[in-house]
Tab-separated table of C-alpha atoms and ligand atoms in Angstrom:
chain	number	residue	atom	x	y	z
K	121	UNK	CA	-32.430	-63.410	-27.614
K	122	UNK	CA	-31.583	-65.202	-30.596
K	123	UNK	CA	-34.029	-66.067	-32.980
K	124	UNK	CA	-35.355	-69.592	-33.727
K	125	UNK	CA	-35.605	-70.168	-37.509
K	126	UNK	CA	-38.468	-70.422	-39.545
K	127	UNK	CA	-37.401	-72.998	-41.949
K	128	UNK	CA	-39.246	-72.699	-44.862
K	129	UNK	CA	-37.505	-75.356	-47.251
K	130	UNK	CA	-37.859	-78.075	-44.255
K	131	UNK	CA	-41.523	-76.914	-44.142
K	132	UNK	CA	-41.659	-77.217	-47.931
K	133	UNK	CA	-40.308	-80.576	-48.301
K	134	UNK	CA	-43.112	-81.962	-45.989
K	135	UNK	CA	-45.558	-80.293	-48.169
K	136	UNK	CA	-43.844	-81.773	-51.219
K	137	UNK	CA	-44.061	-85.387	-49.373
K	138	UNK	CA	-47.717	-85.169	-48.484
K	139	UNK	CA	-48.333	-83.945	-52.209
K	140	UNK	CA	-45.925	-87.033	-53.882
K	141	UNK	CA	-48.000	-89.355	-51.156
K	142	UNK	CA	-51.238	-88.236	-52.104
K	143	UNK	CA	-50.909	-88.186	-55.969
K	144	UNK	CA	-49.309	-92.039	-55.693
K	145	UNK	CA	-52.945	-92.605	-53.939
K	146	UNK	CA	-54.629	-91.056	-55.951
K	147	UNK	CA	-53.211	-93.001	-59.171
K	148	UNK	CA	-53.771	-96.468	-57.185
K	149	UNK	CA	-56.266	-96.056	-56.451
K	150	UNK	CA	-57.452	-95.082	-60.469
K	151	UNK	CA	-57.794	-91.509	-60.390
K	152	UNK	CA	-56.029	-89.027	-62.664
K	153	UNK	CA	-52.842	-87.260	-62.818
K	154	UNK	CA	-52.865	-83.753	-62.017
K	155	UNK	CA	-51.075	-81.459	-64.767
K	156	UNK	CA	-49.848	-77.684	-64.033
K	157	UNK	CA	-49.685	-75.929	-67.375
K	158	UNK	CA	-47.052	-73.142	-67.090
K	159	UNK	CA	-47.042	-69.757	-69.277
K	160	UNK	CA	-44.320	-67.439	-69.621
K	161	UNK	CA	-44.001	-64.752	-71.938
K	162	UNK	CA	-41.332	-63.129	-72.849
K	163	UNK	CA	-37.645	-64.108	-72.213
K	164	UNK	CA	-36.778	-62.745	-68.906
K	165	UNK	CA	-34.534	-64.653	-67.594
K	166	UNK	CA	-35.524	-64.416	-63.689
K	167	UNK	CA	-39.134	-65.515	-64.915
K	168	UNK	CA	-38.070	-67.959	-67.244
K	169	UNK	CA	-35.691	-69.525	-64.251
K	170	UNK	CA	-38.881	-69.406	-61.581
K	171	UNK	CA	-40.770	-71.054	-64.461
K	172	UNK	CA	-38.437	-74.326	-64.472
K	173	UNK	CA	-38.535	-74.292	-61.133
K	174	UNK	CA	-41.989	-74.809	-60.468
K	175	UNK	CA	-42.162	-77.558	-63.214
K	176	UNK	CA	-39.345	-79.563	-61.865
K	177	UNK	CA	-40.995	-79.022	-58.398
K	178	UNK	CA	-44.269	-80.634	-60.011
K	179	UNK	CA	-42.383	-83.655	-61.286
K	180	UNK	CA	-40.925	-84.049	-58.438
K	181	UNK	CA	-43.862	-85.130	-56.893
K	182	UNK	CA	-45.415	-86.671	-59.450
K	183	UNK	CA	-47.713	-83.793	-61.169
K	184	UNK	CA	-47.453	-83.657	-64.896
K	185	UNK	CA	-46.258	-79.937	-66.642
K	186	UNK	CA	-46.823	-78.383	-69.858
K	187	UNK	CA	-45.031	-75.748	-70.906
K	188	UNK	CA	-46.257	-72.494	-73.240
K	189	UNK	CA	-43.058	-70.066	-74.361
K	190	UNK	CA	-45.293	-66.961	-76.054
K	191	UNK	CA	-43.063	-63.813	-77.054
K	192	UNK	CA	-42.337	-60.630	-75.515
K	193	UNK	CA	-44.557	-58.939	-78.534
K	194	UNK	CA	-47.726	-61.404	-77.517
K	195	UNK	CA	-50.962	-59.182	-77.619
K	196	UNK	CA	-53.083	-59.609	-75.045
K	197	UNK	CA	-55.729	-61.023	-77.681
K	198	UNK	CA	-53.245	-64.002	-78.413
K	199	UNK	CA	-52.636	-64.715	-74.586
K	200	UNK	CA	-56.347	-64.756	-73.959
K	201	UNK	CA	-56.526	-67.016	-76.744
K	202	UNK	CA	-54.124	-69.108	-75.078
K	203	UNK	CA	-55.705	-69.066	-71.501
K	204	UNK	CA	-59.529	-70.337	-73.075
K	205	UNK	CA	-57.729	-73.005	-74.653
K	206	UNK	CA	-56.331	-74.057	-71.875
K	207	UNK	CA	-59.714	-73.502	-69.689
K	208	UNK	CA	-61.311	-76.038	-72.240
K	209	UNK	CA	-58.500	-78.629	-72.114
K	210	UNK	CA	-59.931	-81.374	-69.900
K	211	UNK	CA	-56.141	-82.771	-69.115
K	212	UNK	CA	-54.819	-79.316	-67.082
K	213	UNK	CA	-56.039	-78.851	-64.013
K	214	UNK	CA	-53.983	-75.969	-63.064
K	215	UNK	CA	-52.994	-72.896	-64.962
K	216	UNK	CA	-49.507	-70.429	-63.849
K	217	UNK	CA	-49.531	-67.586	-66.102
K	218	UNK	CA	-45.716	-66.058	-64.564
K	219	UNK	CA	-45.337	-62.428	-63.718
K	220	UNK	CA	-44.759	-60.024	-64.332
K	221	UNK	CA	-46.288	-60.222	-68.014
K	222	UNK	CA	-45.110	-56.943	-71.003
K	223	UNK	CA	-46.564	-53.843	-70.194
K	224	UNK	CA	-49.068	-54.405	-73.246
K	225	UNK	CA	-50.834	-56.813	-71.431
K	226	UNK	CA	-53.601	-56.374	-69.564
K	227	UNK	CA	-53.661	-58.861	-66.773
K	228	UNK	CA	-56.784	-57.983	-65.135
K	229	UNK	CA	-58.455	-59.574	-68.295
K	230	UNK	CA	-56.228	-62.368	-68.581
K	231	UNK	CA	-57.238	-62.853	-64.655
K	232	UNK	CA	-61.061	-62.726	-65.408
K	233	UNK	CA	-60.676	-65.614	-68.585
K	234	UNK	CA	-59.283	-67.961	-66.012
K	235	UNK	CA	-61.226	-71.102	-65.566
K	236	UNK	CA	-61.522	-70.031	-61.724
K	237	UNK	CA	-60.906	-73.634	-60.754
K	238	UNK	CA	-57.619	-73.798	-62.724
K	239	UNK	CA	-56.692	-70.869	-61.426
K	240	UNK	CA	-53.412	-71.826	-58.924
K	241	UNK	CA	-52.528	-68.215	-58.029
K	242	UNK	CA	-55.763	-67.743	-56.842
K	243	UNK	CA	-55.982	-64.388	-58.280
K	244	UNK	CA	-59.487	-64.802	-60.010
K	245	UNK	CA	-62.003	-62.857	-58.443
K	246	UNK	CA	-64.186	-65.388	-57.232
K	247	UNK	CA	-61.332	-67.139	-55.539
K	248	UNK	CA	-60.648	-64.027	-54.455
K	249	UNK	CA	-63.778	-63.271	-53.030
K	250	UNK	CA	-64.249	-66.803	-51.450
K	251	UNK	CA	-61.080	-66.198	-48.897
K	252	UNK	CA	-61.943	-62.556	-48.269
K	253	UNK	CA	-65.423	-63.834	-47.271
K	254	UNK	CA	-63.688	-66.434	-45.341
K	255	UNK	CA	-65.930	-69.481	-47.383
K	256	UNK	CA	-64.998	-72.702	-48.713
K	257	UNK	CA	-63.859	-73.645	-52.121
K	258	UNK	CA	-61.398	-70.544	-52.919
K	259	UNK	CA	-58.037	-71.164	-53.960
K	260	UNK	CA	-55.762	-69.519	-51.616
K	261	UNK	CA	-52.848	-67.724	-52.819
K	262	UNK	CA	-49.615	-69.039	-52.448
K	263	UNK	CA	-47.365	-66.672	-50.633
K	264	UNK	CA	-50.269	-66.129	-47.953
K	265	UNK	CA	-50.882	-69.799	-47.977
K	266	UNK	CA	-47.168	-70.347	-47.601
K	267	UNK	CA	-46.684	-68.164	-44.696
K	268	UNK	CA	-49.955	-68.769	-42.678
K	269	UNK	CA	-48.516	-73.179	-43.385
K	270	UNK	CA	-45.022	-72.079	-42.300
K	271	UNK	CA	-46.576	-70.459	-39.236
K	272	UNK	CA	-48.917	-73.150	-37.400
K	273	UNK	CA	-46.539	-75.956	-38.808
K	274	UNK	CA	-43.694	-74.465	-36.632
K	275	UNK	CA	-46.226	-74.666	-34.302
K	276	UNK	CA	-46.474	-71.001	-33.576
K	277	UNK	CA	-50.244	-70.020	-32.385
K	278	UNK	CA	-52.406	-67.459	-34.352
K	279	UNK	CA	-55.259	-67.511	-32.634
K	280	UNK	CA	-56.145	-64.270	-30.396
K	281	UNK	CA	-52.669	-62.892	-30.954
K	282	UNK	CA	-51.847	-59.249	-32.667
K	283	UNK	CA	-50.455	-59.885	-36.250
K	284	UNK	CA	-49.603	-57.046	-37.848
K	285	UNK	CA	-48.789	-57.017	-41.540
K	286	UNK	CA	-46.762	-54.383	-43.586
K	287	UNK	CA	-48.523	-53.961	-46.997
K	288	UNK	CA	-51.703	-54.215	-48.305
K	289	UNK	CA	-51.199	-55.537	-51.978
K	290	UNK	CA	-53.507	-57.559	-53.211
K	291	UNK	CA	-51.095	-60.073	-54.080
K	292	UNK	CA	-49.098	-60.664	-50.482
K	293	UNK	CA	-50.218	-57.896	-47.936
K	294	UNK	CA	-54.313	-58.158	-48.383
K	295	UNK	CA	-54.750	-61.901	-48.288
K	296	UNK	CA	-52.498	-62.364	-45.753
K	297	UNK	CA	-54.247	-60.588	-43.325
K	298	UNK	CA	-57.533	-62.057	-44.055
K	299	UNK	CA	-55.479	-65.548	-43.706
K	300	UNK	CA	-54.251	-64.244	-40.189
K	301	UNK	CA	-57.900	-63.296	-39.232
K	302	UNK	CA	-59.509	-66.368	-40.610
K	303	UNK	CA	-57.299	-68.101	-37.906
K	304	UNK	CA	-58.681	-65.753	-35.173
K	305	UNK	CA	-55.797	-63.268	-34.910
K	306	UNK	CA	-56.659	-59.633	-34.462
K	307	UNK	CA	-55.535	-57.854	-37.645
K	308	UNK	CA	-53.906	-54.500	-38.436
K	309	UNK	CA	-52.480	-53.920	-41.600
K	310	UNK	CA	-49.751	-50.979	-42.899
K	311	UNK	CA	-49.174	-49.591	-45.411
K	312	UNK	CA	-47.321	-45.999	-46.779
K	313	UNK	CA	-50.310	-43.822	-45.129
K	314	UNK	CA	-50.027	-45.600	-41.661
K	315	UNK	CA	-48.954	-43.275	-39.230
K	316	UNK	CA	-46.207	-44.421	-36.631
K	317	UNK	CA	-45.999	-47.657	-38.271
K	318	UNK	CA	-43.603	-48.425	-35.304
K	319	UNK	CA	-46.357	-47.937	-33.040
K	320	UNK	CA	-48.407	-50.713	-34.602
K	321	UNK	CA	-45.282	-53.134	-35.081
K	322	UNK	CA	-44.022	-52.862	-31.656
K	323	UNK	CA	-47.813	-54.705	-31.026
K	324	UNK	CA	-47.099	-57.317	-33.591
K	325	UNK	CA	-46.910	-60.801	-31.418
K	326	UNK	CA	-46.819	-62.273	-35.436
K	327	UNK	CA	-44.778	-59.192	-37.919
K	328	UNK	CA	-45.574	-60.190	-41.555
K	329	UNK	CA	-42.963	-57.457	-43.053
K	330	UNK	CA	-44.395	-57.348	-46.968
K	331	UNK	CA	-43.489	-53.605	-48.283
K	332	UNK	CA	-40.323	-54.388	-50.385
K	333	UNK	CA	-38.444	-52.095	-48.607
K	334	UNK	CA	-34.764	-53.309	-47.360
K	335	UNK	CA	-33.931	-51.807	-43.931
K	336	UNK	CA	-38.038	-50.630	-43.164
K	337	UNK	CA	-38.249	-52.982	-40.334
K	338	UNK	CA	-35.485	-51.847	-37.973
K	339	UNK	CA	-35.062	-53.709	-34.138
K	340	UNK	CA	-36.556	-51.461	-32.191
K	341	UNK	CA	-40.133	-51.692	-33.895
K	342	UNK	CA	-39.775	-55.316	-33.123
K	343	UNK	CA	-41.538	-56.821	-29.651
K	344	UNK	CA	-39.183	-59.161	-28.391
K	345	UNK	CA	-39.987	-62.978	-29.039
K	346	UNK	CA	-42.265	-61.873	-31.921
K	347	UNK	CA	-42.530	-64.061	-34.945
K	348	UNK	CA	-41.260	-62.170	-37.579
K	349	UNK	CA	-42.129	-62.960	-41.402
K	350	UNK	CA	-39.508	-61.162	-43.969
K	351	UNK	CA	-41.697	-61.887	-47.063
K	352	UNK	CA	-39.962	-58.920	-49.316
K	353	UNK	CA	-37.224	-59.740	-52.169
K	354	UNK	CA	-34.916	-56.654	-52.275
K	355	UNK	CA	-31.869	-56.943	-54.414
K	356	UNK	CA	-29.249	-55.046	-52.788
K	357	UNK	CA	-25.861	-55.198	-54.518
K	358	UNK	CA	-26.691	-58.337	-56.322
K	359	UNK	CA	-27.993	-59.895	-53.366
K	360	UNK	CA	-30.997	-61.183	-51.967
K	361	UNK	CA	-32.402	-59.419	-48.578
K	362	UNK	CA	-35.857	-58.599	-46.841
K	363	UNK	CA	-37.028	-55.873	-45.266
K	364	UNK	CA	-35.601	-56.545	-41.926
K	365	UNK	CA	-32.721	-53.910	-40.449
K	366	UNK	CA	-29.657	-55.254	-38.544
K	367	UNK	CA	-30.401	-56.961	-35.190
K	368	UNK	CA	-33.892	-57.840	-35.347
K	369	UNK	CA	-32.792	-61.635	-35.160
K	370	UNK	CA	-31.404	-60.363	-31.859
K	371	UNK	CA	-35.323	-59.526	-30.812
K	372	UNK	CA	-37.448	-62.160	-32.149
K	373	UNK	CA	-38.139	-64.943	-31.361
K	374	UNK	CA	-38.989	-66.268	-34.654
K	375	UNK	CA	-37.715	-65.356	-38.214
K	376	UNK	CA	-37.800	-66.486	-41.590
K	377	UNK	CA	-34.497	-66.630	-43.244
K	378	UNK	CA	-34.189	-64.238	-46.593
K	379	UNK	CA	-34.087	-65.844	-48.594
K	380	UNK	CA	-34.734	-70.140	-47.451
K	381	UNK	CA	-38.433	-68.897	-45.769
K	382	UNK	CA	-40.994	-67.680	-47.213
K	383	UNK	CA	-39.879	-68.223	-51.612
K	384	UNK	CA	-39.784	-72.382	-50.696
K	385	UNK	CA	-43.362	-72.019	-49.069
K	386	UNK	CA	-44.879	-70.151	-52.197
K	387	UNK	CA	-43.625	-72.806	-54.625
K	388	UNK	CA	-44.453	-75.435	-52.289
K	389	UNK	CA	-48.131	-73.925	-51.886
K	390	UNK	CA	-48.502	-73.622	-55.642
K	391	UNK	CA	-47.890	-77.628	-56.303
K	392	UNK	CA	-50.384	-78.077	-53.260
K	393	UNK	CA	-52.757	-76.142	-54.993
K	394	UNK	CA	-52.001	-77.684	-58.712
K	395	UNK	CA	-53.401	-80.998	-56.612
K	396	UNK	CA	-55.916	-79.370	-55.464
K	397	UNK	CA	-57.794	-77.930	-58.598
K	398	UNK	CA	-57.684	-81.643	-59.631
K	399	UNK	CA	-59.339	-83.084	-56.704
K	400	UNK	CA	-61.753	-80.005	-57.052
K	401	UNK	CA	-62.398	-80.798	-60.649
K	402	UNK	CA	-62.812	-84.237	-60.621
K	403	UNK	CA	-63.430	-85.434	-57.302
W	255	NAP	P1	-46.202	-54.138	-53.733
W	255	NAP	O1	-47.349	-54.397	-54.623
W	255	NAP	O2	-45.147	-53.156	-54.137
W	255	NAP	O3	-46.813	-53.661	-52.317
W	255	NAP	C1	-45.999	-53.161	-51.310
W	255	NAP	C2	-46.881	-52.727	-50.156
W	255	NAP	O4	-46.049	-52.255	-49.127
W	255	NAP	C3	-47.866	-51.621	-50.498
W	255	NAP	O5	-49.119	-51.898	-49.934
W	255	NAP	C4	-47.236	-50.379	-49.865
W	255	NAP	O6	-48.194	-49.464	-49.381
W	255	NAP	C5	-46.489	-50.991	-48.698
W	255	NAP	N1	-45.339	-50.165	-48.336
W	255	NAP	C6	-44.294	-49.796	-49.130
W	255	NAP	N2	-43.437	-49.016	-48.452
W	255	NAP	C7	-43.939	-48.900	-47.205
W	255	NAP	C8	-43.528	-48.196	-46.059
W	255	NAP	N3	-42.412	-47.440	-46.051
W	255	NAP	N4	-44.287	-48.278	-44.941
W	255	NAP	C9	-45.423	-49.019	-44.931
W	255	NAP	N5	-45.879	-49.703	-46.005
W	255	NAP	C10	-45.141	-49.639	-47.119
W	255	NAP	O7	-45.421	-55.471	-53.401
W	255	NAP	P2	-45.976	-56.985	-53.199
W	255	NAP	O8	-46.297	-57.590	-54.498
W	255	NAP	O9	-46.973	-56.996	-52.105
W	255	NAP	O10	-44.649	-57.684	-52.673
W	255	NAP	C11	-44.034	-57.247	-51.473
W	255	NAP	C12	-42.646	-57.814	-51.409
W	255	NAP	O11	-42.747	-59.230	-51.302
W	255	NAP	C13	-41.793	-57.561	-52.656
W	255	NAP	O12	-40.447	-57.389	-52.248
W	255	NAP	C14	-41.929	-58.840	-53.447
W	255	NAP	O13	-40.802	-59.073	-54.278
W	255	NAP	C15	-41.979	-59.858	-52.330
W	255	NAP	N6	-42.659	-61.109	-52.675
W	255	NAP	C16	-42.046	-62.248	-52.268
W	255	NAP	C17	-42.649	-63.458	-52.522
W	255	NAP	C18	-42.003	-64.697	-52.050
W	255	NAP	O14	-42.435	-65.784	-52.437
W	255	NAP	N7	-40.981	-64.598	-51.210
W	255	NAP	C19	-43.873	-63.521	-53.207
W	255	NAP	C20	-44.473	-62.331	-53.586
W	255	NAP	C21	-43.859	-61.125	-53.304
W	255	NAP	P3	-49.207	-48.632	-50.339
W	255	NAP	O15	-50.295	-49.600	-50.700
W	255	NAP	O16	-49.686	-47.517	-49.478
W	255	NAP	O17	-48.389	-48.192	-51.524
């Protein structure tokens, strides 16, 4: 068997075009322009390149962006400072604060200061808390979002099926499995304790693989025609790779491409969500 792909940029550009069609609506029809402000502090030049991207993604579509540049020597004082402004500034309706952030930072009160309806990671606690309770009104986070879209837009079913996800990380691994089981799938998820992890991904009708480890996921843990969802970014001699072995395309049915699957949906899910907090905030 030869795997079908899991195209996240075609998936992406739809989301783009129902974004772009949606904000030209919304404008004719009087409303206001959404705006994603965008912090990045520090100079790193990975972050600072993921930055631009998501801006010129929000143009693209029609979504206004603001830019902040702090430096690497910003306390977290000064980027709280930052954040409340931006809470009280009635033209953002969506706040990216890019990570990794210096070590001196503490994020977890930089997370807590966010306005949790301008909060487009959906980190905040009460967003949070919302999807883990499975209610309305939380902001989902992106990569989960992303691959739970890429999923049941390439028509692959979720409901009642075994979806098993490797890592449990608040940021991927956690909310992706209460994404999965908000759609009716039955749920395990891995992480460095499991025992026999093969035993559990062998059951895996949908394998999220999320543990940032290149080569974990090798073809025999696979169940043939499984969808198979290579979230990780390993760099492995200056290249780009997941944490699928050789030959699982051979076994599944499904796969994400490393990268082209599951990076395009998180950007995608972020402008999606940049809408969002405006239609939230002002109706
Ligand atoms: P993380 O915080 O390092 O979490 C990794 C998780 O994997 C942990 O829960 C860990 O278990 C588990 N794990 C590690 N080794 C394992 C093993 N041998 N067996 C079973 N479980 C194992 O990473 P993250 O933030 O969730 O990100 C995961 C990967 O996704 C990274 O490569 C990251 O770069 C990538 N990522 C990609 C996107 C995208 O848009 N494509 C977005 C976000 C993240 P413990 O909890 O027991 O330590």
């Amino acid at each position: 068997m030869t795997a079908q792909i899991l195209d996240g940029k075609a998936v992406a550009r739809q989301i783009y075009d129902e974004v772009a069609n949606s904000v030209i609506e919304r404008i004719a029809r009087g409303g206001t322009r959404p705006k994603l402000a965008t912090v990045l502090v520090g100079d790193h030049p990975a972050s600072a390149k993921y930055v631009e991207l998501k801006q010129r993604n929000a143009r693209h579509v029609g979504i206004e962006s603001e830019d902040h540049r702090l430096p690497s020597t910003t306390t977290t004082e000064e980027l709280l400072a930052l954040t409340r402004r931006l809470n009280q500034d009635d033209s953002v309706s969506a706040i990216l604060i890019q990570q990794p952030t210096p070590k001196q930072i503490d994020m977890h009160r930089v997370v807590f200061t966010l306005d949790p309806v301008k909060d487009v990671d959906g980190f905040h606690p009460v967003n949070a808390g919302l999807v883990a309770l499975g209610l309305p009104g939380g902001v989902e986070p992106c990569t989960p979002a992303g691959i739970v879209q890429l999923l049941e837009r390439s028509g692959i079913g979720i409901e009642g099926v075994n979806a098993v996800v490797v890592g449990r990380s608040n940021l991927v691994g956690k909310p992706t499995a209460l994404l999965l089981l908000k759609r009716n799938a039955t749920v395990t998820l891995c992480h460095t304790r499991t025992r026999d992890l093969a035993s559990h991904t062998r059951s895996a009708d949908i394998l999220v693989a999320a543990a940032g480890r290149a080569g974990l996921i090798e073809k025999e843990m696979v169940k043939p025609g499984a969808a198979v969802v290579d979230v990780s970014t390993n760099w492995v001699g200056g290249r780009q790779i997941g944490d699928l072995g050789p030959g699982v395309d051979a076994v599944a049915g499904w796969l994400t491409p490393n990268p082209g699957g599951v990076g395009p949906m998180t950007r995608a899910m972020l402008i999606k969500n940049t809408y969002q907090a405006e239609v939230r905030r002002r109706g």
